[in-house]
Short mmCIF file of C-alpha atoms in Angstrom, two decimals:
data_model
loop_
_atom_site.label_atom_id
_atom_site.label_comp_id
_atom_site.label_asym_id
_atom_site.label_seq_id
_atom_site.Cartn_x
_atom_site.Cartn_y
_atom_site.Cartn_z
CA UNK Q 266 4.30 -6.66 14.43
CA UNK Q 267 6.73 -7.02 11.80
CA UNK Q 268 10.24 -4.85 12.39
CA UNK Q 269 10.24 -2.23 10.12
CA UNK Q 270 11.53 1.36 11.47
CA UNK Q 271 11.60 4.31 9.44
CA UNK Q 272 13.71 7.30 10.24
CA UNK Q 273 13.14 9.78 10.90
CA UNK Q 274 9.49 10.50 11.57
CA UNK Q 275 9.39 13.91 10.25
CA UNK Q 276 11.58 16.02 8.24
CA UNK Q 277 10.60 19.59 7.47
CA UNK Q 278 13.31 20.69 4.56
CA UNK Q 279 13.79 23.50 1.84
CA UNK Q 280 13.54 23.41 -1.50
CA UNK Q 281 16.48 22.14 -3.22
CA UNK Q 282 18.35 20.49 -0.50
CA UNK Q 283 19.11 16.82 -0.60
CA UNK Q 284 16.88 14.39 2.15
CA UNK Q 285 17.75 10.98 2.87
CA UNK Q 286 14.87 8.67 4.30
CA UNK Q 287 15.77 5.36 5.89
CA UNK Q 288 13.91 1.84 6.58
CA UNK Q 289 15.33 -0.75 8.24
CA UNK Q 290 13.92 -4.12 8.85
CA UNK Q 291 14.96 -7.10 11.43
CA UNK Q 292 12.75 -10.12 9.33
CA UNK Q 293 15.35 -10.11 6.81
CA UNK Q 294 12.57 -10.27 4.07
CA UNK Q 295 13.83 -9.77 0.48
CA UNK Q 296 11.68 -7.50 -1.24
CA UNK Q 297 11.71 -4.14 0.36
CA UNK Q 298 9.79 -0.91 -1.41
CA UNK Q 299 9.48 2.74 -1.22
CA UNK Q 300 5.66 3.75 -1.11
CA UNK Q 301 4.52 7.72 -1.10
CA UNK Q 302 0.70 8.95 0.02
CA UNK Q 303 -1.22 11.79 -1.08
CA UNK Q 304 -4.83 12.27 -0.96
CA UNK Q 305 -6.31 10.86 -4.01
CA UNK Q 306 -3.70 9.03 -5.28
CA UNK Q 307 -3.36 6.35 -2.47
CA UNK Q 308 -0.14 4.84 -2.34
CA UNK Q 309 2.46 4.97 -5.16
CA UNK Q 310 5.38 2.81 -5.60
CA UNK Q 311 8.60 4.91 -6.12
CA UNK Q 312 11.18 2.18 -6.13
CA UNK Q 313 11.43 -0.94 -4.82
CA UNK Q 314 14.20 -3.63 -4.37
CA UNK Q 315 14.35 -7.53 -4.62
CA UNK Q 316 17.50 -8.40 -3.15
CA UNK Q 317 20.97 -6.20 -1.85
CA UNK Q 318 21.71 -3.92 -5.15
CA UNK Q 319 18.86 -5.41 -6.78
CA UNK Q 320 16.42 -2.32 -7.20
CA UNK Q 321 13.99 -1.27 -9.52
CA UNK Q 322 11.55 1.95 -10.69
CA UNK Q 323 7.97 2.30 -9.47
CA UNK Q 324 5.42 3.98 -11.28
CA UNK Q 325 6.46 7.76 -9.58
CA UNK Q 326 10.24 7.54 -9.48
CA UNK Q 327 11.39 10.91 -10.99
CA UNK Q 328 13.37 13.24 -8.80
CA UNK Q 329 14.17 9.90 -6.00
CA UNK Q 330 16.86 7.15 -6.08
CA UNK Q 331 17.44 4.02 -3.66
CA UNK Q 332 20.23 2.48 -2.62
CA UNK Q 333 20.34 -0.97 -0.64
CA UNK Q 334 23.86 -2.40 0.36
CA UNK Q 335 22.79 -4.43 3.86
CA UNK Q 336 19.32 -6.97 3.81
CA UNK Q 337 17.87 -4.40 6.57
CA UNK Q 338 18.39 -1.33 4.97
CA UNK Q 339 16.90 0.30 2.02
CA UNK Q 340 17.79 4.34 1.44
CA UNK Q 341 15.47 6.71 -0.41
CA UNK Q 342 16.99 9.75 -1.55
CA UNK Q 343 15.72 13.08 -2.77
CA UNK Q 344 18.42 14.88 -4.72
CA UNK Q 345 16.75 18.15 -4.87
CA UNK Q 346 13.90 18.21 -3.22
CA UNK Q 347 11.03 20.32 -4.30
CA UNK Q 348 7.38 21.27 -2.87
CA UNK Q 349 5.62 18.64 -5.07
CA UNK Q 350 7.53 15.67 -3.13
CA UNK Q 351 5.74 16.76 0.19
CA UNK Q 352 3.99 13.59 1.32
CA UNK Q 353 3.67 10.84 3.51
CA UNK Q 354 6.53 8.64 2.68
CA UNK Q 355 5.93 4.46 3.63
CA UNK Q 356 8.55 1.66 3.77
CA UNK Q 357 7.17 -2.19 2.73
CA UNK Q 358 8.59 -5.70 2.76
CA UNK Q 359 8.00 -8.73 1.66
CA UNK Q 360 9.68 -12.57 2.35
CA UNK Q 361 8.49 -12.72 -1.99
CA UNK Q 362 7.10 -10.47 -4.50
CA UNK Q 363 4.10 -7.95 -3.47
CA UNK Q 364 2.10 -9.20 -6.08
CA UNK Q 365 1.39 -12.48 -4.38
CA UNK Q 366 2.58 -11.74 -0.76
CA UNK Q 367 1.80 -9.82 2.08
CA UNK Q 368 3.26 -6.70 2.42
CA UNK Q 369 4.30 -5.30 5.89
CA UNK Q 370 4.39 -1.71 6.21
CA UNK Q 371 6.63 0.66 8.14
CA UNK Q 372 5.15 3.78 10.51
CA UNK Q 373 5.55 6.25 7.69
CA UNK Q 374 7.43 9.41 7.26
CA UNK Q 375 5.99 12.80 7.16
CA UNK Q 376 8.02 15.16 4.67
CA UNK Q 377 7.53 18.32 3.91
CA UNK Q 378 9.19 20.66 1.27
CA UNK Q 379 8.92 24.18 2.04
CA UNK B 1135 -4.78 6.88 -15.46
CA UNK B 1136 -5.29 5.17 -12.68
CA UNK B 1137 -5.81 1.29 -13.24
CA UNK B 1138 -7.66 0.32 -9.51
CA UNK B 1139 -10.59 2.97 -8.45
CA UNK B 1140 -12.37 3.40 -5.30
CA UNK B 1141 -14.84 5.67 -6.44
CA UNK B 1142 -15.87 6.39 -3.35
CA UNK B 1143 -13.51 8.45 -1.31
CA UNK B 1144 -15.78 7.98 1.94
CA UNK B 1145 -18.44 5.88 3.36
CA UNK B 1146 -20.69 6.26 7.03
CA UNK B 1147 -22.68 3.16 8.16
CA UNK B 1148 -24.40 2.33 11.36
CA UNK B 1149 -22.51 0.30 14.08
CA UNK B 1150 -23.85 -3.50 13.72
CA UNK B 1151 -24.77 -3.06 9.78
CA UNK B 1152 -22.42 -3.82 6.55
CA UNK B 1153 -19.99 -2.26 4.83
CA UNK B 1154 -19.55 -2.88 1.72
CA UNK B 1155 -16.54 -0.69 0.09
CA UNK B 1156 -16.40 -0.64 -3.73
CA UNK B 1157 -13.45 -1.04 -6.46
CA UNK B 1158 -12.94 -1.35 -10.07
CA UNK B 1159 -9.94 -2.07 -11.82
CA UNK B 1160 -9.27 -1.41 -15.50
CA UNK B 1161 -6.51 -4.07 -16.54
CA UNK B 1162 -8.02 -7.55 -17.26
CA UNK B 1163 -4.73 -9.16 -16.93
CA UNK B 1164 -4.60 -8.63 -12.86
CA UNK B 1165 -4.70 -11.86 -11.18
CA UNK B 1166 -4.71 -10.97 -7.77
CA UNK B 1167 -6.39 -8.59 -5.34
CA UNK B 1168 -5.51 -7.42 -2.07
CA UNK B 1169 -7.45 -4.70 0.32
CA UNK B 1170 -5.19 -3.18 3.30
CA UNK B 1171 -6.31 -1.18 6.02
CA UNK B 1172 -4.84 2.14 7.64
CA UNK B 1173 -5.81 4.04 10.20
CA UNK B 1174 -4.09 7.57 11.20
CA UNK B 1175 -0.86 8.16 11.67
CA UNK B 1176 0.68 4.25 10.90
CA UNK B 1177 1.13 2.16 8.05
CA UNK B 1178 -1.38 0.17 6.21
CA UNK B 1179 -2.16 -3.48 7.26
CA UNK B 1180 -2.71 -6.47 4.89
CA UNK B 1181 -6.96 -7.45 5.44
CA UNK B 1182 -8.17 -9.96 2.90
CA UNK B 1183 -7.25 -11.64 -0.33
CA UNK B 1184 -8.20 -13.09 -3.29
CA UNK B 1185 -6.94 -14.60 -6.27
CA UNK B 1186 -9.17 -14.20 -9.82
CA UNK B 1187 -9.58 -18.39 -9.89
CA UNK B 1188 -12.45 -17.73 -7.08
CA UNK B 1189 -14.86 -15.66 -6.86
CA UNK B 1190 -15.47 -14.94 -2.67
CA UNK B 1191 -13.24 -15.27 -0.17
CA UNK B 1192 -13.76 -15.15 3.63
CA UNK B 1193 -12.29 -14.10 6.95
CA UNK B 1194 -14.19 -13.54 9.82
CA UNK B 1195 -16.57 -10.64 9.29
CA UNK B 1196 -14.80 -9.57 6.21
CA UNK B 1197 -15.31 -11.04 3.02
CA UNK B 1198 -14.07 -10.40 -0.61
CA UNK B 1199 -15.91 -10.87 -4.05
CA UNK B 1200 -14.75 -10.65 -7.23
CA UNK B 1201 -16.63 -10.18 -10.44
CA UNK B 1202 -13.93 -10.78 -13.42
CA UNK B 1203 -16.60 -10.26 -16.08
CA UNK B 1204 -17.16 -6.61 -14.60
CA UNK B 1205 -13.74 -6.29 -13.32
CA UNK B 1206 -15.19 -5.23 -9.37
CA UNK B 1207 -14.37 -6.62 -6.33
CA UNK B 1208 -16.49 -5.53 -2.74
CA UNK B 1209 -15.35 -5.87 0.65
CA UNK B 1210 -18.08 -6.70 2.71
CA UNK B 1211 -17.61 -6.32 6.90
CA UNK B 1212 -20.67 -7.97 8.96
CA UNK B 1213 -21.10 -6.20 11.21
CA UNK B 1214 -19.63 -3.21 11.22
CA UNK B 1215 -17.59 -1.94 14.36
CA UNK B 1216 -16.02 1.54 15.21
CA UNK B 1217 -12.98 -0.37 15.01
CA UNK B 1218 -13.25 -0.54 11.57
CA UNK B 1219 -13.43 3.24 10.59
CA UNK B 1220 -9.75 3.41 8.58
CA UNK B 1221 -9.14 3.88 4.83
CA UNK B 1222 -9.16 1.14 2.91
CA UNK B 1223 -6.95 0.62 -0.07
CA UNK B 1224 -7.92 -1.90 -2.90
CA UNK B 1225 -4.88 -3.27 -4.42
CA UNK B 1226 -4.38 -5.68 -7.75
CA UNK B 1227 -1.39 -7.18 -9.26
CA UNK B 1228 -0.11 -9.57 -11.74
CA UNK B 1229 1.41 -12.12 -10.17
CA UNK B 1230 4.35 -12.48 -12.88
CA UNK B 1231 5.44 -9.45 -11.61
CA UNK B 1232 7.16 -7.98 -8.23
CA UNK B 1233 4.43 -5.05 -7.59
CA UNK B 1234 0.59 -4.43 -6.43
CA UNK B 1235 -1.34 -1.42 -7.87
CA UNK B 1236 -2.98 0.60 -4.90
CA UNK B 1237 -5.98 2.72 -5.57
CA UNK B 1238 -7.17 5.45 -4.03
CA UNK B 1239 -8.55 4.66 -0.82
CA UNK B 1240 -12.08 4.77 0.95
CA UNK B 1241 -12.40 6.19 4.15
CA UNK B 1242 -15.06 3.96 6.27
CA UNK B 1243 -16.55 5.72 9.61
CA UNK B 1244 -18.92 3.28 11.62
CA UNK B 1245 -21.11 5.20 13.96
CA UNK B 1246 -21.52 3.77 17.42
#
């Protein structure tokens, strides 16, 4: 199995406070991305990042932001966060670009926004 | 609008029979196709691929076609196992860029 932890597992918050959800990886792959699940939608790409600073938008990255200063670590932060980013939350990486690589997947966080 | 569909959000089959899990993609300029598998409570799991120079590719029980004229693609599993009941995600990219597409998932049950 490829090292990838996510932390932490579950996270119940309120409505407007700030969450911070980590992955950290020990195959010191390059690409690393921020994935989100919800019935019907499969899995979204928030943001994603190609190298330490290097990061990027996904196709649903309004109300997050990423930060990556280490290989291992990539940080996905909710500023506010609000009932519609309830979700199952999924760390990736990559040794090169999804598009023609495998992707390895982390455990998954569950968040919920009351 | 979503550019890869799985039309079918769930599928039963009998253990020992195939599976054959469906999904159509909009954008003619994907070049490569991916299907993961997830089961509860962990993260998806790369399966199969295939890039759009070929047509069929194999692994074991599982194999991938691809029709570019009717932009589908089938996963086919002979024979089916209860160890394959997960969702499976269809995925497409464009290799020029860093990102894959995910659709919407298909949730397989093989019955024992």
């Amino acid at each position: 199995d490829a090292g990838i932890t996510q932390s932490p597992r579950h996270k119940v918050t309120e409505t407007g406070t700030p969450v911070t959800l980590r992955c950290h990886q020990t195959e010191n792959h390059r690409y690393m991305y921020w994935y989100r699940q919800d019935p019907g939608h499969g899995l979204r790409l928030i943001h994603y990042s190609y190298g330490v600073k290097d990061t990027d938008k996904g196709e649903v990255s309004d109300g997050y932001s990423v930060s990556r200063s280490k290989t291992e670590d990539f940080l996905l932060t909710l500023e506010s966060a609000t009932s519609s980013q309830t979700s199952v939350y999924f760390c990736a990486i990559s040794e090169v670009a999804a598009s023609t690589d495998t992707q390895y997947f982390g455990p998954g966080t569950r968040l919920t926004v009351l | 609008d979503q550019q890869v569909k799985q039309n079918s959000p769930s599928l039963s089959v009998q253990e020992g029979r195939i599976s054959i899990l469906n999904c159509d993609y909009t954008n003619s300029m994907f070049d490569y196709f991916l299907w993961y598998k997830k089961y509860p409570a962990e993260g998806p799991t790369f399966l199969i691929s295939i890039s759009s120079i070929k047509d069929k590719n194999e692994d074991g029980r599982f194999t991938v076609f691809l029709n570019k004229s009717a932009k589908h693609l089938s996963l086919h599993i002979v024979p089916s196992q209860p160890g394959d009941s997960a969702v499976y995600f269809c995925a497409a990219s464009l290799t020029s860029y860093d990102k894959v597409i995910f659709g919407p998932g298909t949730s397989l049950s093989v019955i024992p």
